[in-house]
GROMACS .gro file of C-alpha atoms in nm:
model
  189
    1UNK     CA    1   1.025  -1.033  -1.212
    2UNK     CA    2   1.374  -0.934  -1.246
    3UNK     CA    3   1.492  -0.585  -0.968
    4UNK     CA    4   1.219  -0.723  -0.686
    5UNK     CA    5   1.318  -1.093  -0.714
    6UNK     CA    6   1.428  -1.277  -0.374
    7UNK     CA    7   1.408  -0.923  -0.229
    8UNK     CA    8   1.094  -0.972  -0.023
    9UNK     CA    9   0.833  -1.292   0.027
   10UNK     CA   10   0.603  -1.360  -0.279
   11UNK     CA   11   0.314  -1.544  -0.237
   12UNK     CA   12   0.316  -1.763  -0.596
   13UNK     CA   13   0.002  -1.854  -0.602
   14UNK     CA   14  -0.114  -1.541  -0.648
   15UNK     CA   15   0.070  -1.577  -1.020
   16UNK     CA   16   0.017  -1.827  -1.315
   17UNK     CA   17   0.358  -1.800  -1.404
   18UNK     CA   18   0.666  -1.588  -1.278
   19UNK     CA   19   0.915  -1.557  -1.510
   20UNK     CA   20   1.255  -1.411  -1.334
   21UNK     CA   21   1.610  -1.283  -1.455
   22UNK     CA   22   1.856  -1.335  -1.165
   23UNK     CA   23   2.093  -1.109  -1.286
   24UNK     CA   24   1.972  -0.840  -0.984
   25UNK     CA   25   1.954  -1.041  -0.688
   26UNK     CA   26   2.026  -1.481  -0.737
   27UNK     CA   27   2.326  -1.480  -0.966
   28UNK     CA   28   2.463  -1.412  -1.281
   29UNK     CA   29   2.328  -1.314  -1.625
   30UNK     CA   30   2.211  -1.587  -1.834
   31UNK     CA   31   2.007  -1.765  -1.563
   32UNK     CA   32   1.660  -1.697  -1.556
   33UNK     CA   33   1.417  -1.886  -1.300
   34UNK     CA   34   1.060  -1.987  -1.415
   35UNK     CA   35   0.783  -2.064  -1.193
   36UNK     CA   36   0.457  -2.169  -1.346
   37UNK     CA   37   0.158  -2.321  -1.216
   38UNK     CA   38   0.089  -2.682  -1.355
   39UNK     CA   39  -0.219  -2.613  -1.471
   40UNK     CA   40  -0.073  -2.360  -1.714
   41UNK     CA   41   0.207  -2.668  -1.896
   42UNK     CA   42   0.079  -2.813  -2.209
   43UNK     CA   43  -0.116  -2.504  -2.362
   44UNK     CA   44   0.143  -2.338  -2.605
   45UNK     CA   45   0.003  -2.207  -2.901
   46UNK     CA   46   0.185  -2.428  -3.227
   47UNK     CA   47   0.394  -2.092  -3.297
   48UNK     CA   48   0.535  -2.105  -2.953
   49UNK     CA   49   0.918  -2.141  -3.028
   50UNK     CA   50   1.012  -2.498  -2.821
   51UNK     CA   51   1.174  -2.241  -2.512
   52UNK     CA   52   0.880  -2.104  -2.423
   53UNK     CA   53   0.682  -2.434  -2.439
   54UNK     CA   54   0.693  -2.519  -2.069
   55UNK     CA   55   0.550  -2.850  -2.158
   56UNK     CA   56   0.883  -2.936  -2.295
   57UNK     CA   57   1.059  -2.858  -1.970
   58UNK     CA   58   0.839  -3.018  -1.757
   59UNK     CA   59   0.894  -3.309  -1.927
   60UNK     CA   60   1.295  -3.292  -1.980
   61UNK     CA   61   1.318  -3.162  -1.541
   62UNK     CA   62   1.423  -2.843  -1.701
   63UNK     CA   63   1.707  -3.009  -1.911
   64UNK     CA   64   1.580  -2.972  -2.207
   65UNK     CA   65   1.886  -2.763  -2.352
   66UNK     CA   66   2.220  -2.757  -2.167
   67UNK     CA   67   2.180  -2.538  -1.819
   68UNK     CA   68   2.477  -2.278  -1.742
   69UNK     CA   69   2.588  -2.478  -1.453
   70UNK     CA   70   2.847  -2.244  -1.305
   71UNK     CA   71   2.538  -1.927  -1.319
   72UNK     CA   72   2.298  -2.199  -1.197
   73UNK     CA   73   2.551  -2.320  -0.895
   74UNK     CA   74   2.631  -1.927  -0.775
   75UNK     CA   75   2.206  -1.883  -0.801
   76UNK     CA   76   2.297  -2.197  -0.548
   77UNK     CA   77   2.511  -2.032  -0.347
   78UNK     CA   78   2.319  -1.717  -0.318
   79UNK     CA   79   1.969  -1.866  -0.183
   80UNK     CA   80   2.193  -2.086   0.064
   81UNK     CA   81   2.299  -1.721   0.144
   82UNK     CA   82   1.972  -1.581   0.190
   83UNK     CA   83   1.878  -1.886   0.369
   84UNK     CA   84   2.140  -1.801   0.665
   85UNK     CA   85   2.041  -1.442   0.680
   86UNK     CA   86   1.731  -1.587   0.786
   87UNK     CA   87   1.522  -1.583   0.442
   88UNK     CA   88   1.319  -1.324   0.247
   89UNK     CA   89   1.089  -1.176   0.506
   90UNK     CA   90   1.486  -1.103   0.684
   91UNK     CA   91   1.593  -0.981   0.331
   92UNK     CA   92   1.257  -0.749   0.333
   93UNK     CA   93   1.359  -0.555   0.681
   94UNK     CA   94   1.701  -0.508   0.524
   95UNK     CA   95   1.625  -0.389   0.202
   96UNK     CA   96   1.367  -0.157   0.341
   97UNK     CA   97   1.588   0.008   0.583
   98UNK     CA   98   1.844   0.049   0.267
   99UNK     CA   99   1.588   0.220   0.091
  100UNK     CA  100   1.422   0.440   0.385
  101UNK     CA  101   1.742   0.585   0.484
  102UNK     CA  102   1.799   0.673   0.128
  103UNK     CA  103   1.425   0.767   0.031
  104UNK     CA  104   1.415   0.965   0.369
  105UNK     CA  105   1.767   1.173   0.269
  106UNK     CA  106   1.605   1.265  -0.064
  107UNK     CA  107   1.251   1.367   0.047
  108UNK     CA  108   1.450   1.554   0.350
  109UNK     CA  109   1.640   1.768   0.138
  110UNK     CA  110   1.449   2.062   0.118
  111UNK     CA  111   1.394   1.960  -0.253
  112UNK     CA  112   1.761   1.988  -0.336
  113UNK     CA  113   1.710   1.592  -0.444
  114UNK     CA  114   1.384   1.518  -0.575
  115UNK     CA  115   1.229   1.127  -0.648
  116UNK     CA  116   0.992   1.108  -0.920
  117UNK     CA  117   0.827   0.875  -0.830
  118UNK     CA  118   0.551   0.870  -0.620
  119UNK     CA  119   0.605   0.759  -0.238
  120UNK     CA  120   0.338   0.456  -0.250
  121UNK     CA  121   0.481   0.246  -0.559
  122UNK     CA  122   0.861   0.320  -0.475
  123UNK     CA  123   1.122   0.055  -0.530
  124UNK     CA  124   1.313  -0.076  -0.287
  125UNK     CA  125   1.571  -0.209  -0.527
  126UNK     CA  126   1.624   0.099  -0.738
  127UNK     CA  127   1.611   0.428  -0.608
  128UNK     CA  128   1.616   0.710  -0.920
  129UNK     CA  129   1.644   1.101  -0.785
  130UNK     CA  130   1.724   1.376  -0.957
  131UNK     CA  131   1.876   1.744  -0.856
  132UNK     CA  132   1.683   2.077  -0.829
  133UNK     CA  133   2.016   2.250  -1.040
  134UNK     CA  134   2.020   1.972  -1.329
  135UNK     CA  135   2.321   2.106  -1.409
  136UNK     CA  136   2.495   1.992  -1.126
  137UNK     CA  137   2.436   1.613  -1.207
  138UNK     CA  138   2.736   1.520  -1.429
  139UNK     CA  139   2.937   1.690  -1.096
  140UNK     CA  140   2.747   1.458  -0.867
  141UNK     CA  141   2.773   1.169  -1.042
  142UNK     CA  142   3.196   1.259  -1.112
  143UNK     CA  143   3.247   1.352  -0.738
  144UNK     CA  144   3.070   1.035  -0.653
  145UNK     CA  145   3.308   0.840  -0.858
  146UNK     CA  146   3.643   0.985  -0.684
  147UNK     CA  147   3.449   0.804  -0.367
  148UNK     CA  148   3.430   0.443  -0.532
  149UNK     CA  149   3.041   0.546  -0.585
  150UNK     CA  150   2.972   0.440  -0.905
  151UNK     CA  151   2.725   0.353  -1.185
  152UNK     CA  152   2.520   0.601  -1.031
  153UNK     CA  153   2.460   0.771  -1.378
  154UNK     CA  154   2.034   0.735  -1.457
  155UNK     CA  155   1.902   0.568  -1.779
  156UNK     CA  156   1.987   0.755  -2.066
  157UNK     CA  157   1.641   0.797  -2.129
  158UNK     CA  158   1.534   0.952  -1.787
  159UNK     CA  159   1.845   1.087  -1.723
  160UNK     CA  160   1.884   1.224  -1.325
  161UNK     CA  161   2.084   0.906  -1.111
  162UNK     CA  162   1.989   0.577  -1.035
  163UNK     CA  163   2.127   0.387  -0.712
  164UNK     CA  164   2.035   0.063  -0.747
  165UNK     CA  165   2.078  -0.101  -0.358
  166UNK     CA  166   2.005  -0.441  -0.474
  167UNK     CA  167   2.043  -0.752  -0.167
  168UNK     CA  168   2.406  -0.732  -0.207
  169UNK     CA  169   2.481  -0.410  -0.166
  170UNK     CA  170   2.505  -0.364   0.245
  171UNK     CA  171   2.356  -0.096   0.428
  172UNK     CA  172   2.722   0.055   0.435
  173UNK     CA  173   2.718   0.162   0.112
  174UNK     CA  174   2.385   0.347   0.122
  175UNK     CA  175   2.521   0.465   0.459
  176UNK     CA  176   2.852   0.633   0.276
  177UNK     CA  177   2.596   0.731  -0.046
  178UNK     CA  178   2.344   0.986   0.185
  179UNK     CA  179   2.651   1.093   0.367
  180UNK     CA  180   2.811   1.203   0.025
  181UNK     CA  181   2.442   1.291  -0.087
  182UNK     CA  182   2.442   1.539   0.297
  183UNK     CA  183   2.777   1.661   0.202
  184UNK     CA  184   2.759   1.761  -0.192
  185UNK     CA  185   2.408   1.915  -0.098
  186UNK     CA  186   2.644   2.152   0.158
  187UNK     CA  187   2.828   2.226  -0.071
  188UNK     CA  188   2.641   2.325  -0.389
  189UNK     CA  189   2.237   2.441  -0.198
   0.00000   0.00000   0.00000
């Protein structure tokens, strides 16, 4: 898991083992949070390099190696965060009405935006659209900029733009990002 983690309620025991980056939504790159089922410790393969040998960990309390402390107390921070928003399922309603009001903009657009992606397996974490006039997506993504909008840009190997409205970002920005979306669409349909 790395975009969808801590962004919604996860029932674990539906997994073996969840293997997470927090770098979206706990904390900082370079901390990665590993669930696994007990059941699961103690059957690496000889090849398994010592990381990945769970065993190991299990039997160190995850100090094994030296943690990154300072990545490991913001990851702290963060879930006593989420915690006082009132905890994933209050996350979920958030980052759903993020990611409505910006799905609902694109699909409303009279295909001026498009999403490729179809509407039942949509993130709600990373929302990629692209423009009916391709050409007009370097001017999106520069007038965006002038508005502090940024990083906006889609993979280089997709192409199109990429909002990514991770837990952090508040509905304000997705708010001021359809608004610009309403506005450039005036502008250039």
């Amino acid at each position: 898991m790395s975009s969808n983690f801590c962004s919604k309620p996860v029932d674990v025991s539906k997994f073996g083992i969840i293997y997470a980056g927090a770098q979206k939504n706990v904390g900082p790159s370079g901390v990665t949070v590993v669930i696994i089922r007990k059941d699961l410790i103690g059957n690496a393969q000889e090849i398994t390099p010592v990381m990945l040998d769970f065993k190991i960990h299990d039997e160190n309390k995850s100090l094994y190696n030296t943690p990154p402390c300072y990545g490991i107390y913001m990851c702290g921070l963060v879930f006593e965060d989420l915690l006082e928003q009132g905890g994933l399922g209050e996350i979920e309603k958030k980052n759903k009405r993020k990611a409505d009001l910006l799905y609902n903009a694109i699909d409303e657009s009279k295909g001026f935006y498009r999403c490729p992606v179809e509407k039942s397996v949509r993130s709600l974490m990373n929302v990629p659209f692209t423009l009916e006039k391709p050409e007009l997506e370097a001017e999106f993504v520069k007038e965006a900029a002038k508005e502090k909008m940024v990083q906006l840009k889609g993979h280089r190997s997709v192409g199109g733009m990429r909002a990514s409205i991770y837990n952090a970002m508040p509905l304000a920005g997705v708010e001021k990002l359809v608004a610009f979306m309403k506005d450039f669409q005036a502008k250039h349909a």
